[in-house]
Coordinates of N, CA and C in Angstrom, one line a residue:
M1444 N 149.4 0.6 262.1 CA 148.8 0.9 260.8 C 147.3 0.6 260.9
A1445 N 146.5 1.5 260.6 CA 145.0 1.4 260.7 C 144.5 0.5 259.6
P1446 N 143.4 -0.3 259.8 CA 142.9 -1.2 258.8 C 142.7 -0.6 257.5
D1447 N 142.3 0.7 257.5 CA 142.0 1.4 256.2 C 143.2 1.4 255.3
N1448 N 144.4 1.5 255.9 CA 145.6 1.6 255.1 C 146.0 0.3 254.4
K1449 N 145.4 -0.8 254.8 CA 145.7 -2.1 254.2 C 144.8 -2.5 253.0
R1450 N 143.8 -1.6 252.7 CA 142.9 -1.9 251.6 C 143.6 -1.7 250.2
R1451 N 143.3 -2.6 249.4 CA 143.8 -2.4 248.0 C 142.9 -1.5 247.2
P1452 N 143.5 -0.7 246.3 CA 142.7 0.2 245.5 C 141.9 -0.6 244.4
L1453 N 140.8 -0.1 244.0 CA 140.0 -0.7 243.0 C 140.9 -0.7 241.7
P1454 N 140.7 -1.7 240.8 CA 141.5 -1.7 239.6 C 141.0 -0.6 238.7
Q1455 N 142.0 -0.1 237.9 CA 141.6 0.9 236.9 C 140.8 0.4 235.8
G1456 N 139.9 1.3 235.3 CA 139.1 0.9 234.2 C 138.2 2.0 233.8
E1457 N 137.6 1.9 232.6 CA 136.8 3.0 232.1 C 135.4 3.0 232.9
Q1458 N 134.8 1.8 233.0 CA 133.5 1.7 233.6 C 133.4 0.4 234.4
F1459 N 132.7 0.5 235.5 CA 132.5 -0.7 236.3 C 131.2 -1.5 235.8
F1460 N 130.2 -0.9 235.3 CA 129.1 -1.5 234.8 C 129.0 -1.5 233.3
T1461 N 128.3 -2.5 232.7 CA 128.1 -2.5 231.3 C 127.3 -1.3 230.7
P1462 N 127.9 -0.5 229.8 CA 127.2 0.6 229.3 C 125.9 0.2 228.7
G1463 N 124.8 0.9 229.0 CA 123.5 0.7 228.4 C 122.8 -0.6 228.9
A1464 N 123.3 -1.2 229.9 CA 122.6 -2.4 230.4 C 121.2 -2.1 231.0
T1465 N 120.4 -3.1 230.8 CA 119.0 -2.9 231.3 C 118.6 -4.3 231.9
G1466 N 117.4 -4.3 232.6 CA 116.8 -5.5 233.1 C 117.7 -6.3 234.0
L1467 N 117.8 -7.6 233.7 CA 118.5 -8.5 234.5 C 120.0 -8.2 234.7
R1468 N 120.6 -7.9 233.6 CA 122.1 -7.6 233.6 C 122.4 -6.4 234.6
K1469 N 121.6 -5.3 234.4 CA 121.8 -4.2 235.3 C 121.6 -4.5 236.8
S1470 N 120.5 -5.3 237.0 CA 120.2 -5.6 238.4 C 121.3 -6.5 239.0
V1471 N 121.8 -7.5 238.2 CA 122.9 -8.4 238.7 C 124.2 -7.6 238.9
E1472 N 124.5 -6.7 238.0 CA 125.7 -5.9 238.2 C 125.7 -5.0 239.4
Q1473 N 124.5 -4.4 239.6 CA 124.3 -3.5 240.8 C 124.4 -4.3 242.1
R1474 N 123.8 -5.5 242.1 CA 123.8 -6.3 243.4 C 125.2 -6.9 243.6
S1475 N 125.9 -7.1 242.5 CA 127.2 -7.7 242.6 C 128.3 -6.7 243.0
A1476 N 128.0 -5.4 243.0 CA 129.1 -4.4 243.2 C 129.6 -4.5 244.7
V1477 N 128.7 -4.7 245.6 CA 129.2 -4.7 247.0 C 130.0 -6.0 247.3
P1478 N 129.5 -7.2 247.0 CA 130.4 -8.4 247.2 C 131.6 -8.4 246.4
M1479 N 131.6 -7.9 245.2 CA 132.8 -7.9 244.4 C 133.8 -6.9 245.0
T1480 N 133.4 -5.7 245.4 CA 134.3 -4.7 246.0 C 134.9 -5.3 247.3
F1481 N 134.1 -5.9 248.1 CA 134.6 -6.5 249.4 C 135.6 -7.6 249.1
L1482 N 135.2 -8.5 248.1 CA 136.1 -9.7 247.8 C 137.4 -9.2 247.3
F1483 N 137.4 -8.2 246.5 CA 138.7 -7.8 245.8 C 139.4 -6.7 246.5
T1484 N 138.8 -6.1 247.6 CA 139.6 -5.1 248.3 C 139.8 -5.4 249.8
Q1485 N 139.0 -6.2 250.4 CA 139.0 -6.4 251.8 C 139.6 -7.8 252.2
V1486 N 139.4 -8.7 251.4 CA 139.9 -10.1 251.6 C 141.3 -10.2 251.0
P1487 N 142.2 -10.9 251.7 CA 143.6 -11.1 251.1 C 143.4 -11.8 249.7
R1488 N 144.3 -11.5 248.8 CA 144.3 -11.9 247.5 C 144.3 -13.5 247.4
W1489 N 144.9 -14.1 248.3 CA 145.1 -15.6 248.2 C 143.8 -16.3 248.7
V1490 N 142.9 -15.7 249.4 CA 141.8 -16.5 250.0 C 140.9 -17.0 249.1
A1491 N 140.4 -16.2 248.1 CA 139.3 -16.8 247.1 C 140.0 -17.9 246.3
P1492 N 141.1 -17.7 245.6 CA 141.7 -18.9 244.9 C 142.0 -20.1 245.8
A1493 N 142.4 -19.9 246.9 CA 142.7 -21.0 247.8 C 141.5 -21.8 248.2
V1494 N 140.4 -21.1 248.6 CA 139.1 -21.8 248.9 C 138.6 -22.5 247.6
L1495 N 138.6 -21.9 246.5 CA 138.1 -22.5 245.3 C 138.9 -23.7 244.9
V1496 N 140.2 -23.7 245.0 CA 141.0 -24.9 244.7 C 140.8 -26.0 245.7
I1497 N 140.7 -25.6 247.0 CA 140.4 -26.7 248.0 C 139.0 -27.3 247.7
L1498 N 138.0 -26.5 247.4 CA 136.7 -27.1 247.1 C 136.8 -28.0 245.9
L1499 N 137.5 -27.5 244.9 CA 137.5 -28.3 243.6 C 138.3 -29.6 243.9
L1500 N 139.4 -29.6 244.6 CA 140.1 -30.8 245.0 C 139.2 -31.8 245.8
V1501 N 138.4 -31.3 246.7 CA 137.5 -32.1 247.4 C 136.5 -32.7 246.4
G1502 N 136.0 -32.0 245.5 CA 135.2 -32.5 244.4 C 135.7 -33.6 243.6
F1503 N 137.0 -33.5 243.3 CA 137.7 -34.6 242.5 C 138.0 -35.8 243.4
A1504 N 138.4 -35.5 244.7 CA 138.8 -36.6 245.6 C 137.6 -37.4 246.1
V1505 N 136.6 -36.8 246.5 CA 135.4 -37.5 247.0 C 134.4 -37.9 246.0
A1506 N 134.2 -39.2 245.8 CA 133.4 -39.7 244.8 C 132.0 -40.0 245.2
N1507 N 131.4 -39.2 246.0 CA 130.0 -39.3 246.4 C 129.4 -38.0 246.4
P1508 N 128.1 -37.8 246.8 CA 127.4 -36.5 246.7 C 128.1 -35.4 247.5
L1509 N 128.9 -35.6 248.5 CA 129.6 -34.6 249.2 C 130.6 -33.9 248.3
G1510 N 131.2 -34.7 247.4 CA 132.2 -34.1 246.5 C 131.5 -33.2 245.5
G1511 N 130.2 -33.6 245.1 CA 129.4 -32.7 244.2 C 129.0 -31.4 244.9
V1512 N 128.6 -31.5 246.2 CA 128.3 -30.4 247.0 C 129.5 -29.4 247.1
A1513 N 130.7 -29.9 247.3 CA 131.9 -29.1 247.3 C 132.1 -28.3 246.1
V1514 N 131.8 -28.8 244.9 CA 132.0 -28.1 243.7 C 130.9 -27.1 243.3
L1515 N 129.7 -27.2 244.0 CA 128.7 -26.2 243.7 C 129.1 -24.8 243.9
P1516 N 129.8 -24.4 245.0 CA 130.2 -23.0 245.1 C 131.2 -22.5 244.1
V1517 N 132.0 -23.5 243.6 CA 132.9 -23.2 242.5 C 132.2 -22.9 241.3
I1518 N 131.1 -23.7 241.0 CA 130.3 -23.4 239.8 C 129.6 -22.1 239.9
A1519 N 129.1 -21.7 241.1 CA 128.4 -20.5 241.3 C 129.3 -19.3 241.1
F1520 N 130.5 -19.4 241.7 CA 131.5 -18.3 241.6 C 132.0 -18.1 240.1
I1521 N 132.3 -19.2 239.5 CA 132.8 -19.0 238.1 C 131.7 -18.6 237.2
G1522 N 130.5 -19.1 237.4 CA 129.3 -18.7 236.6 C 129.0 -17.2 236.8
W1523 N 129.2 -16.8 238.1 CA 128.9 -15.3 238.4 C 129.9 -14.4 237.7
L1524 N 131.2 -14.8 237.7 CA 132.2 -14.0 237.1 C 132.1 -14.1 235.5
A1525 N 131.7 -15.3 235.1 CA 131.5 -15.4 233.6 C 130.4 -14.5 233.2
Y1526 N 129.2 -14.4 233.9 CA 128.1 -13.7 233.5 C 128.5 -12.1 233.5
L1527 N 129.3 -11.8 234.5 CA 129.6 -10.3 234.6 C 130.6 -9.9 233.5
S1528 N 131.5 -10.8 233.1 CA 132.4 -10.5 232.1 C 132.1 -10.8 230.7
W1529 N 130.9 -11.4 230.5 CA 130.5 -11.9 229.2 C 130.5 -10.8 228.1
P1530 N 129.9 -9.6 228.4 CA 129.9 -8.6 227.3 C 131.3 -8.1 226.8
S1531 N 132.3 -8.2 227.7 CA 133.6 -7.7 227.2 C 134.5 -8.9 226.7
L1532 N 134.0 -10.0 226.6 CA 134.8 -11.2 226.2 C 134.8 -11.4 224.6
G1533 N 135.9 -11.9 224.1 CA 135.9 -12.3 222.7 C 135.4 -13.8 222.6
L1534 N 135.3 -14.3 221.4 CA 134.9 -15.6 221.2 C 135.6 -16.7 222.0
G1535 N 136.9 -16.6 222.0 CA 137.8 -17.5 222.8 C 137.5 -17.5 224.3
G1536 N 137.3 -16.3 224.9 CA 137.0 -16.2 226.3 C 135.7 -16.8 226.6
K1537 N 134.6 -16.6 225.8 CA 133.3 -17.1 226.0 C 133.3 -18.6 225.9
L1538 N 134.0 -19.1 224.9 CA 134.1 -20.6 224.7 C 134.7 -21.2 225.9
L1539 N 135.9 -20.6 226.4 CA 136.6 -21.2 227.6 C 135.7 -21.3 228.8
R1540 N 134.9 -20.2 229.0 CA 134.0 -20.2 230.2 C 132.9 -21.3 230.0
V1541 N 132.3 -21.3 228.8 CA 131.3 -22.4 228.6 C 131.9 -23.8 228.8
V1542 N 133.0 -24.1 228.3 CA 133.7 -25.4 228.5 C 134.0 -25.6 230.0
M1543 N 134.5 -24.7 230.7 CA 134.8 -24.9 232.1 C 133.5 -25.1 232.9
L1544 N 132.5 -24.4 232.7 CA 131.3 -24.6 233.4 C 130.6 -25.9 233.0
T1545 N 130.7 -26.3 231.8 CA 130.2 -27.6 231.4 C 130.9 -28.8 232.1
F1546 N 132.2 -28.6 232.1 CA 133.0 -29.7 232.8 C 132.7 -29.8 234.2
L1547 N 132.5 -28.6 234.9 CA 132.1 -28.6 236.4 C 130.8 -29.2 236.6
V1548 N 129.8 -28.9 235.7 CA 128.5 -29.4 235.9 C 128.5 -30.9 235.7
L1549 N 129.3 -31.4 234.7 CA 129.4 -32.9 234.5 C 130.1 -33.5 235.7
L1550 N 131.1 -32.9 236.3 CA 131.7 -33.4 237.5 C 130.7 -33.5 238.6
V1551 N 129.9 -32.5 238.8 CA 128.9 -32.6 239.9 C 127.9 -33.7 239.5
A1552 N 127.5 -33.8 238.3 CA 126.5 -34.8 237.9 C 127.0 -36.2 238.2
T1553 N 128.3 -36.4 237.9 CA 128.9 -37.7 238.2 C 128.9 -38.1 239.7
R1554 N 129.1 -37.0 240.5 CA 129.2 -37.2 242.0 C 127.9 -37.5 242.5
F1555 N 126.8 -37.0 241.9 CA 125.4 -37.3 242.3 C 124.9 -38.5 241.7
G1556 N 125.7 -39.3 240.8 CA 125.4 -40.6 240.3 C 124.5 -40.5 239.1
A1557 N 124.6 -39.4 238.3 CA 123.9 -39.2 237.0 C 124.5 -40.1 235.9
F1558 N 125.8 -40.4 236.0 CA 126.5 -41.2 235.0 C 127.0 -42.4 235.6

């Protein structure tokens, strides 16, 4: 079987980009298209969640700056997805993302000795 046959199809949807987006949002969405397409079609489905969980567990287990450094990619990934999905979210979804990012930032701050 050729590698092209193992690719997953892109998810169904009306539009990939936010309608009428300008400025920063349009730029971020356009620059995110290639990594997002690669991540969701070329990499096995279990890789991204597994790596994020491992990094988060290291952040919880290691109580020094190394634990904080391990959580930084998790914050970046969740922040990136939250930014991209923000226009289509309801109040509950937005609140959940803000709470999660706040929790992770506080976790990193504790690992760097802020509290």
